[in-house]
Coordinates of N, CA and C in Angstrom, one line a residue:
M200 N -28.0 19.0 22.7 CA -27.1 18.1 22.0 C -26.9 18.6 20.6
N201 N -25.7 18.7 20.2 CA -25.4 19.2 18.8 C -25.2 18.0 17.8
N202 N -25.4 18.2 16.6 CA -25.3 17.2 15.6 C -24.0 17.4 14.7
F203 N -23.1 18.2 15.3 CA -21.9 18.5 14.5 C -21.0 17.3 14.4
R204 N -20.3 17.2 13.3 CA -19.4 16.1 13.1 C -18.0 16.6 13.1
N205 N -17.0 15.9 13.7 CA -15.6 16.3 13.7 C -15.1 16.2 12.3
P206 N -14.5 17.3 11.8 CA -13.9 17.3 10.5 C -12.7 16.3 10.4
R207 N -12.5 15.7 9.3 CA -11.4 14.8 9.1 C -10.3 15.6 8.3
R208 N -9.1 15.2 8.5 CA -8.0 15.9 7.8 C -7.0 14.9 7.1
V209 N -6.4 15.4 6.0 CA -5.4 14.6 5.4 C -4.2 15.5 5.3
I210 N -3.1 15.1 5.8 CA -1.8 15.8 5.7 C -0.8 15.1 4.9
V211 N -0.3 15.8 3.9 CA 0.7 15.2 3.0 C 2.0 16.0 3.1
K212 N 3.1 15.3 3.3 CA 4.4 16.0 3.4 C 5.0 16.2 2.1
E213 N 5.8 17.3 1.9 CA 6.4 17.5 0.6 C 7.3 16.4 0.2
E214 N 8.1 15.8 1.1 CA 9.0 14.8 0.7 C 8.3 13.5 0.2
I215 N 7.1 13.2 0.7 CA 6.3 12.1 0.2 C 5.8 12.4 -1.2
V216 N 5.4 13.6 -1.5 CA 5.0 13.9 -2.8 C 6.2 13.8 -3.8
A217 N 7.3 14.3 -3.3 CA 8.5 14.2 -4.1 C 8.9 12.8 -4.6
I218 N 8.8 11.9 -3.6 CA 9.2 10.5 -4.0 C 8.2 9.8 -4.8
I219 N 6.9 10.2 -4.7 CA 5.8 9.5 -5.4 C 5.6 10.1 -6.7
G220 N 5.5 11.4 -6.8 CA 5.3 12.1 -8.0 C 3.8 12.3 -8.4
D221 N 2.9 11.9 -7.5 CA 1.5 11.9 -7.8 C 0.8 12.3 -6.4
M222 N 0.0 13.3 -6.4 CA -0.6 13.8 -5.2 C -1.5 12.7 -4.6
N223 N -2.4 12.1 -5.4 CA -3.3 11.1 -4.8 C -2.5 9.9 -4.2
L224 N -1.5 9.4 -4.9 CA -0.7 8.3 -4.4 C 0.0 8.8 -3.1
A225 N 0.5 10.0 -3.1 CA 1.1 10.5 -1.9 C 0.1 10.6 -0.7
I226 N -1.1 10.9 -1.0 CA -2.1 11.0 0.1 C -2.3 9.6 0.6
V227 N -2.4 8.6 -0.2 CA -2.6 7.2 0.2 C -1.5 6.7 1.1
L228 N -0.2 6.9 0.6 CA 0.9 6.5 1.4 C 1.0 7.3 2.7
S229 N 0.7 8.5 2.7 CA 0.7 9.3 4.0 C -0.3 8.8 5.0
Q230 N -1.5 8.4 4.5 CA -2.5 7.9 5.4 C -2.1 6.5 5.9
L231 N -1.5 5.7 5.1 CA -1.0 4.4 5.6 C 0.1 4.6 6.6
L232 N 1.0 5.5 6.4 CA 2.1 5.8 7.3 C 1.4 6.2 8.7
D233 N 0.5 7.1 8.6 CA -0.2 7.6 9.9 C -0.9 6.5 10.6
L234 N -1.6 5.6 9.8 CA -2.3 4.5 10.4 C -1.4 3.5 11.1
S235 N -0.2 3.3 10.4 CA 0.7 2.3 11.0 C 1.3 2.7 12.3
K236 N 1.2 4.0 12.6 CA 1.7 4.5 13.9 C 0.7 4.3 15.0
C237 N -0.5 4.0 14.7 CA -1.6 3.9 15.6 C -1.9 2.5 16.1
V238 N -0.9 1.6 15.9 CA -1.2 0.2 16.2 C -1.8 -0.1 17.6
N239 N -1.4 0.6 18.6 CA -1.9 0.4 19.9 C -3.2 1.2 20.2
K240 N -3.5 2.2 19.4 CA -4.6 3.1 19.7 C -5.8 2.7 18.8
N241 N -5.7 2.3 17.6 CA -6.8 2.1 16.7 C -7.1 0.7 16.3
D242 N -6.7 -0.3 17.1 CA -7.0 -1.7 16.8 C -8.4 -1.9 17.2
D243 N -9.3 -1.4 16.3 CA -10.7 -1.4 16.6 C -11.5 -1.6 15.3
P244 N -12.1 -2.8 15.1 CA -12.8 -3.1 13.9 C -13.9 -2.0 13.5
K245 N -14.4 -1.3 14.5 CA -15.4 -0.2 14.2 C -14.7 0.9 13.5
N246 N -13.4 1.1 13.7 CA -12.6 2.2 13.1 C -12.3 1.8 11.7
G247 N -12.5 0.5 11.3 CA -12.2 0.0 10.0 C -10.8 -0.4 9.8
V248 N -9.9 -0.5 10.8 CA -8.6 -0.9 10.7 C -8.3 -1.9 11.8
T249 N -7.7 -3.0 11.5 CA -7.2 -3.9 12.5 C -5.7 -4.1 12.2
F250 N -5.0 -4.5 13.3 CA -3.5 -4.6 13.2 C -3.1 -6.0 13.6
E251 N -2.1 -6.5 13.0 CA -1.5 -7.8 13.4 C 0.0 -7.6 13.4
L252 N 0.6 -8.0 14.5 CA 2.0 -7.9 14.7 C 2.6 -9.2 14.2
D253 N 3.6 -9.2 13.4 CA 4.3 -10.3 12.9 C 5.8 -10.1 13.1
G254 N 6.3 -10.4 14.3 CA 7.6 -10.0 14.7 C 7.7 -8.6 14.9
Y255 N 8.5 -7.8 14.2 CA 8.6 -6.4 14.3 C 7.7 -5.7 13.2
D256 N 7.1 -6.5 12.3 CA 6.3 -5.9 11.3 C 4.9 -5.7 11.7
V257 N 4.3 -4.6 11.3 CA 2.9 -4.2 11.6 C 2.1 -4.3 10.3
W258 N 1.2 -5.3 10.3 CA 0.3 -5.4 9.1 C -1.1 -4.9 9.5
M259 N -1.6 -4.1 8.6 CA -2.9 -3.5 8.8 C -4.0 -4.2 7.8
S260 N -5.1 -4.5 8.4 CA -6.2 -4.9 7.5 C -7.2 -3.8 7.4
I261 N -7.3 -3.4 6.1 CA -8.2 -2.3 5.8 C -8.8 -2.5 4.4
T262 N -10.1 -2.2 4.2 CA -10.7 -2.3 2.9 C -10.3 -1.1 2.0
A263 N -10.4 -1.3 0.8 CA -10.2 -0.1 -0.2 C -11.2 1.0 0.1
N264 N -12.4 0.6 0.4 CA -13.5 1.6 0.6 C -13.2 2.4 1.9
N265 N -12.7 1.7 2.9 CA -12.4 2.3 4.2 C -11.2 3.3 4.0
L266 N -10.2 2.8 3.3 CA -9.1 3.7 3.0 C -9.4 4.9 2.2
L267 N -10.3 4.7 1.2 CA -10.9 5.9 0.5 C -11.5 6.9 1.4
D268 N -12.2 6.5 2.4 CA -12.9 7.4 3.3 C -11.8 8.1 4.1
K269 N -10.8 7.4 4.6 CA -9.7 8.1 5.4 C -8.9 9.0 4.6
C270 N -8.8 8.8 3.3 CA -7.9 9.6 2.4 C -8.7 10.8 1.8
L271 N -10.0 10.8 2.0 CA -10.9 11.8 1.5 C -10.8 11.9 -0.1
L272 N -10.6 10.8 -0.7 CA -10.5 10.8 -2.2 C -11.8 10.3 -2.8
N273 N -12.2 10.9 -3.9 CA -13.4 10.6 -4.6 C -13.1 9.7 -5.8
M274 N -13.0 8.4 -5.6 CA -12.7 7.5 -6.6 C -13.3 6.1 -6.3
S275 N -13.2 5.2 -7.2 CA -13.8 3.9 -6.9 C -12.9 3.0 -6.1
D276 N -13.5 2.0 -5.5 CA -12.7 1.0 -4.8 C -11.6 0.4 -5.7
R277 N -12.0 0.1 -6.9 CA -11.0 -0.5 -7.9 C -9.8 0.5 -8.1
S278 N -10.1 1.8 -8.2 CA -9.0 2.7 -8.4 C -8.1 2.7 -7.2
M279 N -8.7 2.6 -6.0 CA -7.9 2.6 -4.8 C -7.0 1.3 -4.8
R280 N -7.5 0.2 -5.2 CA -6.7 -1.0 -5.2 C -5.6 -0.9 -6.2
T281 N -5.9 -0.2 -7.3 CA -4.8 0.1 -8.3 C -3.7 0.9 -7.7
Y282 N -4.1 2.0 -6.9 CA -3.1 2.8 -6.2 C -2.3 2.0 -5.3
L283 N -2.9 1.1 -4.5 CA -2.2 0.2 -3.6 C -1.2 -0.7 -4.3
N284 N -1.7 -1.2 -5.4 CA -0.8 -2.1 -6.2 C 0.5 -1.3 -6.7
K285 N 0.2 0.0 -7.1 CA 1.4 0.9 -7.5 C 2.3 1.1 -6.4
L286 N 1.8 1.3 -5.2 CA 2.7 1.5 -4.0 C 3.5 0.3 -3.7
C287 N 2.8 -0.9 -3.9 CA 3.5 -2.2 -3.7 C 4.7 -2.3 -4.8
D288 N 4.3 -2.0 -6.0 CA 5.3 -2.1 -7.1 C 6.5 -1.1 -6.9
M289 N 6.2 0.0 -6.2 CA 7.3 1.0 -5.9 C 8.1 0.5 -4.7
G290 N 7.6 -0.5 -4.0 CA 8.4 -1.0 -2.8 C 8.1 -0.2 -1.5
F291 N 7.1 0.7 -1.5 CA 6.8 1.5 -0.4 C 5.8 0.8 0.6
I292 N 5.0 -0.2 0.1 CA 4.2 -1.0 1.0 C 4.3 -2.4 0.5
S293 N 3.9 -3.4 1.4 CA 3.8 -4.8 1.0 C 2.4 -5.2 1.3
S294 N 1.9 -6.2 0.6 CA 0.5 -6.7 0.8 C 0.5 -8.2 0.9
R295 N -0.5 -8.7 1.6 CA -0.7 -10.1 1.7 C -2.2 -10.4 2.1
R296 N -2.6 -11.6 2.0 CA -3.9 -12.0 2.5 C -3.6 -12.4 4.0
N297 N -4.6 -12.4 4.8 CA -4.5 -12.8 6.2 C -4.0 -14.3 6.3
P298 N -2.8 -14.5 6.8 CA -2.3 -15.8 6.9 C -2.9 -16.7 8.0
L299 N -3.7 -16.0 8.9 CA -4.3 -16.8 10.0 C -5.7 -17.2 9.7
C300 N -6.3 -16.5 8.7 CA -7.7 -16.8 8.4 C -7.9 -16.8 6.9
K301 N -7.9 -18.0 6.3 CA -7.9 -18.2 4.8 C -9.2 -17.6 4.2
F302 N -10.3 -17.5 5.0 CA -11.6 -17.0 4.5 C -11.7 -15.5 4.5
D303 N -10.7 -14.8 5.1 CA -10.7 -13.3 5.2 C -10.2 -12.8 3.9
T304 N -11.0 -12.1 3.1 CA -10.6 -11.6 1.8 C -10.0 -10.2 1.9
T305 N -10.0 -9.5 3.1 CA -9.5 -8.2 3.2 C -8.0 -8.3 3.1
M306 N -7.4 -7.4 2.3 CA -5.9 -7.4 2.2 C -5.3 -6.8 3.4
Q307 N -4.1 -7.2 3.7 CA -3.3 -6.6 4.8 C -2.1 -5.9 4.1
Y308 N -1.8 -4.7 4.7 CA -0.7 -3.9 4.2 C 0.3 -3.6 5.2
M309 N 1.6 -3.5 4.8 CA 2.6 -3.1 5.7 C 3.4 -2.0 5.1
V310 N 3.7 -0.9 5.8 CA 4.4 0.2 5.2 C 5.9 -0.2 5.4
N311 N 6.6 0.0 4.3 CA 8.1 -0.3 4.3 C 8.8 1.0 4.5
V312 N 8.9 1.3 5.8 CA 9.5 2.6 6.2 C 10.9 2.8 5.8
D313 N 11.7 1.7 5.8 CA 13.1 1.9 5.4 C 13.2 2.3 3.9
N314 N 12.4 1.7 3.1 CA 12.4 2.0 1.6 C 11.9 3.5 1.4
I315 N 10.9 3.9 2.2 CA 10.5 5.3 2.1 C 11.6 6.3 2.5
L316 N 12.2 6.0 3.6 CA 13.2 6.8 4.1 C 14.4 6.9 3.2
Q317 N 14.8 5.8 2.6 CA 15.9 5.8 1.6 C 15.6 6.6 0.4
A318 N 14.3 6.5 -0.1 CA 13.9 7.3 -1.3 C 13.9 8.8 -1.0
I319 N 13.4 9.1 0.2 CA 13.4 10.6 0.6 C 14.8 11.1 0.7
I320 N 15.7 10.4 1.3 CA 17.1 10.8 1.4 C 17.7 10.9 0.0
A321 N 17.4 10.0 -0.9 CA 18.0 10.0 -2.2 C 17.5 11.3 -3.0
K322 N 16.3 11.8 -2.6 CA 15.8 13.0 -3.3 C 16.4 14.3 -2.7
G323 N 17.3 14.1 -1.7 CA 18.0 15.2 -1.1 C 17.3 15.9 0.1
Y324 N 16.4 15.2 0.7 CA 15.8 15.7 1.9 C 16.5 15.2 3.2
D325 N 16.6 16.0 4.2 CA 17.1 15.6 5.5 C 16.0 15.0 6.3
C326 N 16.0 13.7 6.5 CA 14.9 13.0 7.1 C 15.4 11.9 7.9
K327 N 14.7 11.7 9.1 CA 14.9 10.6 10.0 C 13.6 9.8 10.1
I328 N 13.8 8.6 10.6 CA 12.6 7.8 10.7 C 11.5 8.4 11.6
T329 N 11.9 9.2 12.6 CA 11.0 9.9 13.5 C 10.2 11.0 12.7
D330 N 10.7 11.4 11.6 CA 10.0 12.5 10.8 C 8.9 12.0 10.0
L331 N 8.8 10.6 9.8 CA 7.7 10.1 9.0 C 6.5 9.9 9.8

């Protein structure tokens, strides 16, 4: 039996860096984009992410600490929450508290794919929703 661990990876696309202007913010948005595609595969509290469908919207519950781990960033939880707030201010993600459980303090996030796509196209990139 080996004790090897599978390496984790972070992939950031050029167009995401171009619309964000900051590599760490681009990493966070890229990870949220990737996580939002896994709604049927990763809805597992042991994985640190749970999903809630609200109509066509996919809301993810994830802690700042868990997102830090997925992004491979070395910063505080508070810094990650600041990054998430910046992405909200830019209109690339939305946030809310769990509307079904008032005692749940974990924030939920939804990626605003249309806003991201519009920003990428405005920067001159040829991009479709399937490219994200």
